[in-house]
Tab-separated table of C-alpha atoms and ligand atoms in Angstrom:
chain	number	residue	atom	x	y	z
A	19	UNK	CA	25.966	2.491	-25.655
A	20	UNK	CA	23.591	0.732	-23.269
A	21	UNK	CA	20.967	2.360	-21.460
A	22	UNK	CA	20.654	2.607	-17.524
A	23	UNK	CA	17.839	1.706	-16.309
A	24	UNK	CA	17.287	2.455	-12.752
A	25	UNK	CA	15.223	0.614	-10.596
A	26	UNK	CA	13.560	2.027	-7.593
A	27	UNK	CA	12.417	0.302	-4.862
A	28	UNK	CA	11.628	-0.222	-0.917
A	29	UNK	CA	9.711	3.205	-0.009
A	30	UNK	CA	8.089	4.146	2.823
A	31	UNK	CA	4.750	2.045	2.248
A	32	UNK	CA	3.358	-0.909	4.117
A	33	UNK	CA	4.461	-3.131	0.973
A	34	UNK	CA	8.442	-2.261	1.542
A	35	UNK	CA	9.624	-5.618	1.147
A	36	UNK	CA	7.213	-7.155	-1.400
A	37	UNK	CA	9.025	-4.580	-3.347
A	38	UNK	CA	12.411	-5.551	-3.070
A	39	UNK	CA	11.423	-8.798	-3.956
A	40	UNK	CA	10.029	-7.914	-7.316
A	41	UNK	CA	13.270	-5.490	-7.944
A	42	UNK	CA	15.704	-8.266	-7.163
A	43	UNK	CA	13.608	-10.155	-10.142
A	44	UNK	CA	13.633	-7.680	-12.450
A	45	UNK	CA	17.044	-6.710	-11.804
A	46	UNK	CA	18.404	-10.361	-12.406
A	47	UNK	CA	16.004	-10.582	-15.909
A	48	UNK	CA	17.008	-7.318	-17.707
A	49	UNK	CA	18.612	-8.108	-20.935
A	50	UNK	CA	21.867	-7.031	-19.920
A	51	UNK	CA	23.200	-6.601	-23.834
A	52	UNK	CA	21.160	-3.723	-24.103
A	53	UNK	CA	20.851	-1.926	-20.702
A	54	UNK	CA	23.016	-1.579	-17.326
A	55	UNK	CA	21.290	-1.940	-14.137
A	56	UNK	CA	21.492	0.333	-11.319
A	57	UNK	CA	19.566	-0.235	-7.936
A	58	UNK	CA	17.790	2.857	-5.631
A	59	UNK	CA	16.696	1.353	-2.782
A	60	UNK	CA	14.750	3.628	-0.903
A	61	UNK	CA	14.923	2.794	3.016
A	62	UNK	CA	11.857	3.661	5.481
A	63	UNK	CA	13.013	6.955	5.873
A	64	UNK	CA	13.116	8.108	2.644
A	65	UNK	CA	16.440	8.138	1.634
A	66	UNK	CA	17.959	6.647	-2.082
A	67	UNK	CA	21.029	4.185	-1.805
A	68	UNK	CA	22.914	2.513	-4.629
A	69	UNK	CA	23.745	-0.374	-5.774
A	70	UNK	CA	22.464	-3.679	-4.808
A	71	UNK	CA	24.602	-4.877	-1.818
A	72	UNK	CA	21.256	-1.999	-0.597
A	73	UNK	CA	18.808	-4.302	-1.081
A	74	UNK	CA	20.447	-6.719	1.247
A	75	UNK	CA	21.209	-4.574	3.582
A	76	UNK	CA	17.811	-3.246	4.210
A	77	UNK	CA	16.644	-6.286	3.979
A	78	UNK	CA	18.252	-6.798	7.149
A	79	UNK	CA	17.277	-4.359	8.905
A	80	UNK	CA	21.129	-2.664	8.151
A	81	UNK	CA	21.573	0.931	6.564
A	82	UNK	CA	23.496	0.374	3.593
A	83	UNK	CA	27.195	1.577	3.037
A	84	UNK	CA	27.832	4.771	1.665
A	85	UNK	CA	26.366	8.021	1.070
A	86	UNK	CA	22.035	8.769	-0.463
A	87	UNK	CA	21.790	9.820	-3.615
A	88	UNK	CA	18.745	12.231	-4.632
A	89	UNK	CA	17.269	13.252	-7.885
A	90	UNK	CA	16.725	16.405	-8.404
A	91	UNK	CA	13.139	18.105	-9.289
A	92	UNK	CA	14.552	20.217	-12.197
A	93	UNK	CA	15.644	19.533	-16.203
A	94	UNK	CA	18.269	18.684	-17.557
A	95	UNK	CA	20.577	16.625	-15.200
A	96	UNK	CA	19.826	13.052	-16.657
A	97	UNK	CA	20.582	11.252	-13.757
A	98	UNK	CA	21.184	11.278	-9.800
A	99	UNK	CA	23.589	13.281	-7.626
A	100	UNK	CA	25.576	12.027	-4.510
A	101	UNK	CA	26.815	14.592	-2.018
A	102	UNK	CA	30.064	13.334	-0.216
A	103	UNK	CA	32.717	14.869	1.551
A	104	UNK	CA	34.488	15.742	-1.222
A	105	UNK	CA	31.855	17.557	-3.056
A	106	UNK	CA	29.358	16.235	-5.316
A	107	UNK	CA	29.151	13.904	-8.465
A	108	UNK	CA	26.375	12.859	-11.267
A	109	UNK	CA	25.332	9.285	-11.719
A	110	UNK	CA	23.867	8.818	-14.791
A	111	UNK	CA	20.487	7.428	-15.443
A	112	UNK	CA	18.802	7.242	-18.891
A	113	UNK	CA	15.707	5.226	-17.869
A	114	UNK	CA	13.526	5.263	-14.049
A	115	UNK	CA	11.541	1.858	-13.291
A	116	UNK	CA	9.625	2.267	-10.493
A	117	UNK	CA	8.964	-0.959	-8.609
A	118	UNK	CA	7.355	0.549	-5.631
A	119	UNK	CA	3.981	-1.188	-4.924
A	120	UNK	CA	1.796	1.506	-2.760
A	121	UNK	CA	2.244	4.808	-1.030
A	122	UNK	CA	4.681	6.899	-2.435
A	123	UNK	CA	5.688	4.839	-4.857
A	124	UNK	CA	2.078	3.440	-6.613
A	125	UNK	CA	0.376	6.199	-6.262
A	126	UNK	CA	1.709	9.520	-8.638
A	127	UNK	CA	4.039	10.883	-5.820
A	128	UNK	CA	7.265	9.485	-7.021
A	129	UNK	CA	6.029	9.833	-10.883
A	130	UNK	CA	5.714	13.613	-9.926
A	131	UNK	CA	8.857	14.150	-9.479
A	132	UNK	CA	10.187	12.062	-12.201
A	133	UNK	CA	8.397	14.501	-14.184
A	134	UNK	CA	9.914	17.152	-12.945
A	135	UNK	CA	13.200	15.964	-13.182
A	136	UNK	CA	11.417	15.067	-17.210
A	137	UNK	CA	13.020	11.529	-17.471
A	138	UNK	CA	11.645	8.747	-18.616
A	139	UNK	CA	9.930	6.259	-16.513
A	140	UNK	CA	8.508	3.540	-16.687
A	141	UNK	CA	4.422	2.759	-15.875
A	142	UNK	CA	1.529	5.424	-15.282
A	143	UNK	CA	1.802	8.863	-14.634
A	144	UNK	CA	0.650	10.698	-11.564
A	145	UNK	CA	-2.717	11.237	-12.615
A	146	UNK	CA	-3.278	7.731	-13.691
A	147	UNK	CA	-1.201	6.140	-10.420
A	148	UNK	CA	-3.136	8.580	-8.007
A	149	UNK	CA	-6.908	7.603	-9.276
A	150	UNK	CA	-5.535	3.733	-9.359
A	151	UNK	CA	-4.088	3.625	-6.022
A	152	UNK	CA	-7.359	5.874	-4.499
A	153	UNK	CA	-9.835	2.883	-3.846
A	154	UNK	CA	-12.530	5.480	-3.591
A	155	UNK	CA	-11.722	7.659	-6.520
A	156	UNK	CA	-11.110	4.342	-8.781
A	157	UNK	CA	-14.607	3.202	-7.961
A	158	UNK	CA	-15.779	6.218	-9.172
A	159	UNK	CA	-13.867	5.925	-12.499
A	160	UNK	CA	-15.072	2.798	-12.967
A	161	UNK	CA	-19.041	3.352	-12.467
A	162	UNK	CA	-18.700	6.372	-14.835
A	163	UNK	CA	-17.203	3.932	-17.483
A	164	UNK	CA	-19.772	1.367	-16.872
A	165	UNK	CA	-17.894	-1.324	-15.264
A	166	UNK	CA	-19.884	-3.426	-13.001
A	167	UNK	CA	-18.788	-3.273	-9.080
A	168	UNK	CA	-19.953	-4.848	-5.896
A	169	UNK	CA	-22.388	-2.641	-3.783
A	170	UNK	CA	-19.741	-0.110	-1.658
A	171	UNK	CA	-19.064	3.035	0.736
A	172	UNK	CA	-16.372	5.286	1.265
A	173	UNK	CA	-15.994	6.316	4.996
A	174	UNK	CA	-13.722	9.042	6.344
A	175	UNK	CA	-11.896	8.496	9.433
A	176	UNK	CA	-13.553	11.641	11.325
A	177	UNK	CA	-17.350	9.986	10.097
A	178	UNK	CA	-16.216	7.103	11.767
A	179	UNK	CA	-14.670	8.539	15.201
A	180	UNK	CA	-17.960	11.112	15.399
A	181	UNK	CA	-20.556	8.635	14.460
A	182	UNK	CA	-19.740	5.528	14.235
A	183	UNK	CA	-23.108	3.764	15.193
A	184	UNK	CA	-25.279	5.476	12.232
A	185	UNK	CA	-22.050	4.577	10.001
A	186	UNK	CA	-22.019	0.904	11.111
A	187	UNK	CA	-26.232	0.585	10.857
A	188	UNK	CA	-26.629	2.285	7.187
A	189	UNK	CA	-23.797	-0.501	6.066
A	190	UNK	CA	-25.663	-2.885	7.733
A	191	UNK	CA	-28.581	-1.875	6.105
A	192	UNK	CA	-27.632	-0.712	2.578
A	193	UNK	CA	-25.322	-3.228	2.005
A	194	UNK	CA	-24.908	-6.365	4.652
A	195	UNK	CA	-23.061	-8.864	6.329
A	196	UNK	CA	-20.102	-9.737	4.994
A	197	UNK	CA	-18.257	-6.734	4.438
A	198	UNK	CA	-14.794	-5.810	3.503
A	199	UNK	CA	-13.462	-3.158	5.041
A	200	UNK	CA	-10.299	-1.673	3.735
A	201	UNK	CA	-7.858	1.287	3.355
A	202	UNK	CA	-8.535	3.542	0.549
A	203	UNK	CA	-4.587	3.676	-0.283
A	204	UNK	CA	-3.087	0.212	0.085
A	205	UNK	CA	-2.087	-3.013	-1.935
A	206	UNK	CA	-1.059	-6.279	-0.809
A	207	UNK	CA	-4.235	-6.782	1.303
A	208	UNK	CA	-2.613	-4.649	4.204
A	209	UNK	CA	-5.310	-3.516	6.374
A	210	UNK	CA	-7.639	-5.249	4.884
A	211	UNK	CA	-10.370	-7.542	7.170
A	212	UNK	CA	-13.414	-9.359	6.099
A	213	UNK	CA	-16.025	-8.504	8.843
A	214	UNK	CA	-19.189	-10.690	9.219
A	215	UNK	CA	-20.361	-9.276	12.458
A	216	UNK	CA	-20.485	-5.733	14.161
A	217	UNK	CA	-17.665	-6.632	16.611
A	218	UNK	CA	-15.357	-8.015	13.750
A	219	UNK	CA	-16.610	-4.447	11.636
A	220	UNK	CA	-15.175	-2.273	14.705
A	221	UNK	CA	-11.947	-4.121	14.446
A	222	UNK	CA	-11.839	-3.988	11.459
A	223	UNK	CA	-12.016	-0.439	11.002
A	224	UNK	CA	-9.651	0.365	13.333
A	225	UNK	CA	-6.978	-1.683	11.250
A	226	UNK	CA	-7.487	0.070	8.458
A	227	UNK	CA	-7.895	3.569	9.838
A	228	UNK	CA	-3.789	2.445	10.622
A	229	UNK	CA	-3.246	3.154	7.042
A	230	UNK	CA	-5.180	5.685	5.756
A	231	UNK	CA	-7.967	8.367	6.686
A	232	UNK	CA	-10.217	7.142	4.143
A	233	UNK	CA	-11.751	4.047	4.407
A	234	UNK	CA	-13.579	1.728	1.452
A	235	UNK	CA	-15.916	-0.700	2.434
A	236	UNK	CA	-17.877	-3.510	0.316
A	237	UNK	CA	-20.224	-6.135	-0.044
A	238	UNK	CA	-18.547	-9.319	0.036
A	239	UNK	CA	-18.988	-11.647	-2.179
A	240	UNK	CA	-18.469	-15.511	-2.911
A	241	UNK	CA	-16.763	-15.119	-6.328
A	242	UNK	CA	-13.757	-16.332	-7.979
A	243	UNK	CA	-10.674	-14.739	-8.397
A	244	UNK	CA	-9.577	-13.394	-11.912
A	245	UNK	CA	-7.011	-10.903	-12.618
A	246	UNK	CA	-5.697	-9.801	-16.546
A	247	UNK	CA	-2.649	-8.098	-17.527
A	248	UNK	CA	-2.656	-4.943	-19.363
A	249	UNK	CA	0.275	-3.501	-21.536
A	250	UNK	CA	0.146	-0.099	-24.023
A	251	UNK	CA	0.375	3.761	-23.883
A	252	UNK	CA	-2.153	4.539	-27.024
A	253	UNK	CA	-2.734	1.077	-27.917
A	254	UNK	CA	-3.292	-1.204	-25.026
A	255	UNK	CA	-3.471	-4.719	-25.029
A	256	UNK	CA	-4.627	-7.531	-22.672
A	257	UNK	CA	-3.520	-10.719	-21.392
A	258	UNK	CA	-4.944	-14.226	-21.192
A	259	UNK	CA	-6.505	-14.335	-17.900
A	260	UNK	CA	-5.180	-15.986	-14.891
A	261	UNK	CA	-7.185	-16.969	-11.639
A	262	UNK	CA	-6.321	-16.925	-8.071
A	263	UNK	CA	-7.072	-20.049	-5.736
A	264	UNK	CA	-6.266	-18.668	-2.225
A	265	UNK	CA	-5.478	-20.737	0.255
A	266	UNK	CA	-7.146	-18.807	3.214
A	267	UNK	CA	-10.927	-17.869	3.329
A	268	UNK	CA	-9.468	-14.269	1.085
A	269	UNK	CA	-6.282	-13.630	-0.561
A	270	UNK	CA	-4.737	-11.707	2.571
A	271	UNK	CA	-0.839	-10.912	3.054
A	272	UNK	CA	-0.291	-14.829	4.382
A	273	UNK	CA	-1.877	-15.893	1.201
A	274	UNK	CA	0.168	-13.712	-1.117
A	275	UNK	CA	3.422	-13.800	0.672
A	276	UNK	CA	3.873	-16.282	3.317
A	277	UNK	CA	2.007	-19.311	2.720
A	278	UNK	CA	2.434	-20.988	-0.935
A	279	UNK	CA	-0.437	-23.035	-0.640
A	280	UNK	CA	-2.345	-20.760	-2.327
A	281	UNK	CA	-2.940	-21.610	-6.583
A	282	UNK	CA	-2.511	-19.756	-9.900
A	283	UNK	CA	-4.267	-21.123	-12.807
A	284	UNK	CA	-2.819	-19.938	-15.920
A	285	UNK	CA	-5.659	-19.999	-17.983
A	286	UNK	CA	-8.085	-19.338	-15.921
A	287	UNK	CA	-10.400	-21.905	-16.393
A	288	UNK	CA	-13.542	-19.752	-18.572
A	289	UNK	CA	-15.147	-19.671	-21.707
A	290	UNK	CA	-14.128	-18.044	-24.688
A	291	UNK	CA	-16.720	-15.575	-24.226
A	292	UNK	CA	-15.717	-14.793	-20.359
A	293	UNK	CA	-12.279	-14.584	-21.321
A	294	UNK	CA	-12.840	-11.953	-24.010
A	295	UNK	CA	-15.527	-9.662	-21.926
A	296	UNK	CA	-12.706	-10.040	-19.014
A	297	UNK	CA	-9.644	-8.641	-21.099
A	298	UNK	CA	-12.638	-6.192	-22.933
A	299	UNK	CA	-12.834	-4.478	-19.445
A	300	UNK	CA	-9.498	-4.407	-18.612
A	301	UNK	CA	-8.799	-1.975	-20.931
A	302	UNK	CA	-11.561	-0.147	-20.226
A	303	UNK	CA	-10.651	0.088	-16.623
A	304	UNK	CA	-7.412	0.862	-17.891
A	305	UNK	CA	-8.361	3.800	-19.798
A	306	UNK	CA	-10.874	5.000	-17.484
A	307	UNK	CA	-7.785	5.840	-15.068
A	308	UNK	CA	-5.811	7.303	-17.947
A	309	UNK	CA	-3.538	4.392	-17.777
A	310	UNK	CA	-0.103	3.966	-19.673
A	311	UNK	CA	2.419	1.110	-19.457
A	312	UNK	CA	1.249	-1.722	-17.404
A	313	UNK	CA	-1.562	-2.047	-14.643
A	314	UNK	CA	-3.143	-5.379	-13.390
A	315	UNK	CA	-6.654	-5.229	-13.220
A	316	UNK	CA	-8.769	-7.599	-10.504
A	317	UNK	CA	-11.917	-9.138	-11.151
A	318	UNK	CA	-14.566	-11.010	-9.422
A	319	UNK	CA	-16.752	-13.789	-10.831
A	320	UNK	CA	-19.959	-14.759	-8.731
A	321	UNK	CA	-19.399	-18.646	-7.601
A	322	UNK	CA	-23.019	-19.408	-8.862
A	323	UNK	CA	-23.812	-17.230	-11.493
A	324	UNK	CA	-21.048	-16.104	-13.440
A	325	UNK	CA	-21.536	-12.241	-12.824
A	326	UNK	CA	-17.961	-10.646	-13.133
A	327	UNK	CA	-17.693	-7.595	-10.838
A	328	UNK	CA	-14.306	-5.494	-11.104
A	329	UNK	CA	-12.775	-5.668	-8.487
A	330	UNK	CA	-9.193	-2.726	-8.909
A	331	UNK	CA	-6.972	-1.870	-11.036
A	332	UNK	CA	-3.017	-2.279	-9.639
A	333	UNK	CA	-0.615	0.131	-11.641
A	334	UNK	CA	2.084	-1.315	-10.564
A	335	UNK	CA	1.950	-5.029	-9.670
A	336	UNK	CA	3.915	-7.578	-8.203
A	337	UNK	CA	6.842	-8.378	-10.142
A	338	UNK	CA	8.249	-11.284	-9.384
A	339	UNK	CA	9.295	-14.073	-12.011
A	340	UNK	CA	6.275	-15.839	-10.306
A	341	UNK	CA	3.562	-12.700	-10.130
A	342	UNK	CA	0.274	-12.758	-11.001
A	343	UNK	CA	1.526	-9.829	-14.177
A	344	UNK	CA	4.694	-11.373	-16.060
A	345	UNK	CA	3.454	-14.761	-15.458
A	346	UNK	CA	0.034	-14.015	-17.495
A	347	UNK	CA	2.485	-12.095	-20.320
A	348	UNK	CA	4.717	-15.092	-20.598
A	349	UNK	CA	1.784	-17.287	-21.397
A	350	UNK	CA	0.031	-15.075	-23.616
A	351	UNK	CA	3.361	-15.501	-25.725
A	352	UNK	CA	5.759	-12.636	-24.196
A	353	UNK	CA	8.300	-13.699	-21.752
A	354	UNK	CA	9.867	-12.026	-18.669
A	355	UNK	CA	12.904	-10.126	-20.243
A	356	UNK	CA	10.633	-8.805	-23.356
A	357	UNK	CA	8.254	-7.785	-21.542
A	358	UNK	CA	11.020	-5.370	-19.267
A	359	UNK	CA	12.039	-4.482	-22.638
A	360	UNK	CA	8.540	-3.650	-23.998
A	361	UNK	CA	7.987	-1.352	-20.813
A	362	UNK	CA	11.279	0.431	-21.106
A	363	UNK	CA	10.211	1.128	-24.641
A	364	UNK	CA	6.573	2.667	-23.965
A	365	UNK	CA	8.574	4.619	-21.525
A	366	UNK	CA	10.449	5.949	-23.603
A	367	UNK	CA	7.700	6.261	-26.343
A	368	UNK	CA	5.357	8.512	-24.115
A	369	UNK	CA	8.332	10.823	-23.039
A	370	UNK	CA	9.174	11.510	-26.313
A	371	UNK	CA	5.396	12.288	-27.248
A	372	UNK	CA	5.372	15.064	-24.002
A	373	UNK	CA	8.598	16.600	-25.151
B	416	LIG	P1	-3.425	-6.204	-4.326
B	416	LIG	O1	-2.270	-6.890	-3.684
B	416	LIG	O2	-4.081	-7.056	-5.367
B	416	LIG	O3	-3.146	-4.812	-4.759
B	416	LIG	P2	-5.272	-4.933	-2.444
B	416	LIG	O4	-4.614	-4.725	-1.130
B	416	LIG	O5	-5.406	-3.784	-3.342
B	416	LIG	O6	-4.548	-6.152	-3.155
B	416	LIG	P3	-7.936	-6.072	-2.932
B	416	LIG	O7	-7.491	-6.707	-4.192
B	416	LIG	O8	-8.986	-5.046	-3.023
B	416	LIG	O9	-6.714	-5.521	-2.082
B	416	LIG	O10	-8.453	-7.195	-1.942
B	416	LIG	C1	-7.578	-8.200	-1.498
B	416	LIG	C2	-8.288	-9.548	-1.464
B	416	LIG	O11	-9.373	-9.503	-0.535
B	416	LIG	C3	-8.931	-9.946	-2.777
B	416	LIG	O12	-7.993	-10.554	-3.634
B	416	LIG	C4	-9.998	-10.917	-2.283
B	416	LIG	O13	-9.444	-12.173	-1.922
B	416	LIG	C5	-10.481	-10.254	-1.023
B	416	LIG	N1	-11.595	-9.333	-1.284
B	416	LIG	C6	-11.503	-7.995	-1.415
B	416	LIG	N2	-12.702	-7.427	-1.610
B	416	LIG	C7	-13.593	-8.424	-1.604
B	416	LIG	C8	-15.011	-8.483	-1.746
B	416	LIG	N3	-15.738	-7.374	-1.934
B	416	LIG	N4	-15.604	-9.701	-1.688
B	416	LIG	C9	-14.865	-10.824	-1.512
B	416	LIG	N5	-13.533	-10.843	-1.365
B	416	LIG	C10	-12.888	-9.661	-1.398
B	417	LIG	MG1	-4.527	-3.455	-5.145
B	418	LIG	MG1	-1.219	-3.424	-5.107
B	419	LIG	MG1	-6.130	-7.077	-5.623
């Protein structure tokens, strides 16, 4: 009597690999005594394959053997159907983990239609993964709950094509050289440029308008790096907090992904004080979405002060054995597999509670 869990992962987004990367991880760490693992990677079409020789193949560029499976948007099936020549059969599937970072995945699509097809599933739900994944929308979730945030504008793609100079000149003015400028629905740092001129801002648009219509951009700032884990449904707790030494002047894709130069200190390095007020508004960021499960929320901490600005909340972060999230869990006392087995749990928890 084990459970399935399946895990989900690839998608359509700009972070398509990063996720197979953390699935691979979680797939090899699930306490296999008490569940059976079953891999849907989703290609960059779209379509669900099974079974982990997927992964691999997709990886390489290959389309995996055999035929999709889909999940239906209705009751009652508790698990996947594959249509083959023959006809068609049920898989079933008793628990969904959704390891997609970004679109489609990150950001309430895929949890819509896991509720729908009312399974369990792991993480937030779509309200909660739609305002974290909306940089603009999160921002304003976060000033209404207090949280302190760098100086910012949102900027829609057809404000920017019409009139881009009296764009560019009240950012110049209202908030100033440097600015980030990045998509509103993205993780990973993808699209994402630090501009510190008005040539490097009109690049720098134009990479993120690749990604999304809507456009965030902020003050930059010269601030450490701290990020805290969060885990609960009705009672949410926080982790120690970990920093981030990057390796390139900002913690782009290279410095997440490619190059391992870049430095996790786990503690981060603060007072007792700084830690607390950190993991304080972590949960508060967390609840101001509506969070449940897990989310990773981002902080910065001024270089010369001490002011802590949030920074985002990620609802569903990197997961490999050596992310940012499980690594910050396994030193606040609760190691890789437990914590899978904690978030299967509050899954399960918080579907119960709906039915
Ligand atoms: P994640 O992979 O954490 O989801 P993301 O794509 O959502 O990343 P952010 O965390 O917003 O992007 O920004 C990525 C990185 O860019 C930050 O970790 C930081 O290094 C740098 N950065 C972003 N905004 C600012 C800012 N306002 N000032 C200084 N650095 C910034
Ligand atoms: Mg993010
Ligand atoms: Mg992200
Ligand atoms: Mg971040």
């Amino acid at each position: 009597n084990k459970k399935k869990v399946a895990l989900l992962c690839g998608g359509r987004s700009g972070e398509h690999e990063v996720s197979l990367v953390s699935a691979n991880a979680i797939a090899g760490a699930l306490d296999r005594e008490r569940y059976d693992v079953l891999i849907i990677a989703i290609d960059r079409q779209g379509k669900w394959w099974l079974g982990e020789h997927a992964i691999a193949r997709m990886q390489k560029g290959e389309e995996p053997y055999g035929d999709p499976v889909h999940l239906l948007p209705e009751p009652g099936r508790q698990g996947l159907i594959r249509l083959t020549a023959q006809g068609w059969e049920e898989i079933p599937v008793q628990i969904f983990f959704p390891v997609l970072h970004g679109p489609n995945g990150e950001d309430g699509t895929i949890q819509g239609l896991l509720e729908l097809a009312n399974v369990p599933y792991v993480g937030c739900g779509v309200l909660a993964s739609a305002c974290g994944m909306d940089k603009g929308i999160m921002k304003m979730l976060f000033s209404q709950a207090g949280l302190s945030q760098v100086p910012y504008q949102v900027v829609q793609r057809l404000q920017w094509e019409k009139e881009s100079s009296s764009v560019i000149e009240t950012l110049e003015e209202s908030i100033g050289y440097p600015l980030f400028v990045k998509p509103a629905n993205m993780g990973s740092s993808v699209g994402i440029s630090k501009a510190s001129n008005r040539q490097a801002l009109q690049e720098a648009f134009a990479e993120a308008l690749l990604y999304d219509n809507k456009v965030v951009v902020e003050k930059g700032v010269e601030a450490r790096e701290i990020e805290v884990s969060v885990l609960g449904n009705n009672e949410v707790s926080a982790s120690i907090p970990g920093e981030i030494v990057p390796c390139n002047d900002f913690y782009d894709y290279t410095a997440k992904y490619i190059d391992d130069r870049s430095r996790l200190l786990i503690p981060a390095p603060l007072t007792q004080e700084e830690s607390e007020a950190l993991q304080q508004m972590a949960i508060q960021a967390f609840k101001a979405i509506d969070g449940t499960g897990l989310a990773r929320v981002d902080f910065f901490m001024d270089k010369k002060n001490g002011q802590i600005w949030i920074n985002e909340i990620n609802t569903l972060p990197g997961f490999t054995s050596i992310s940012m999230y499980p690594k910050l869990w396994q030193s606040s006392g609760l190691g890789y597999s437990d914590l899978l087995h904690r978030l299967i749990e509050l899954a399960e928890e918080r579907h119960q509670e709906k039915q």
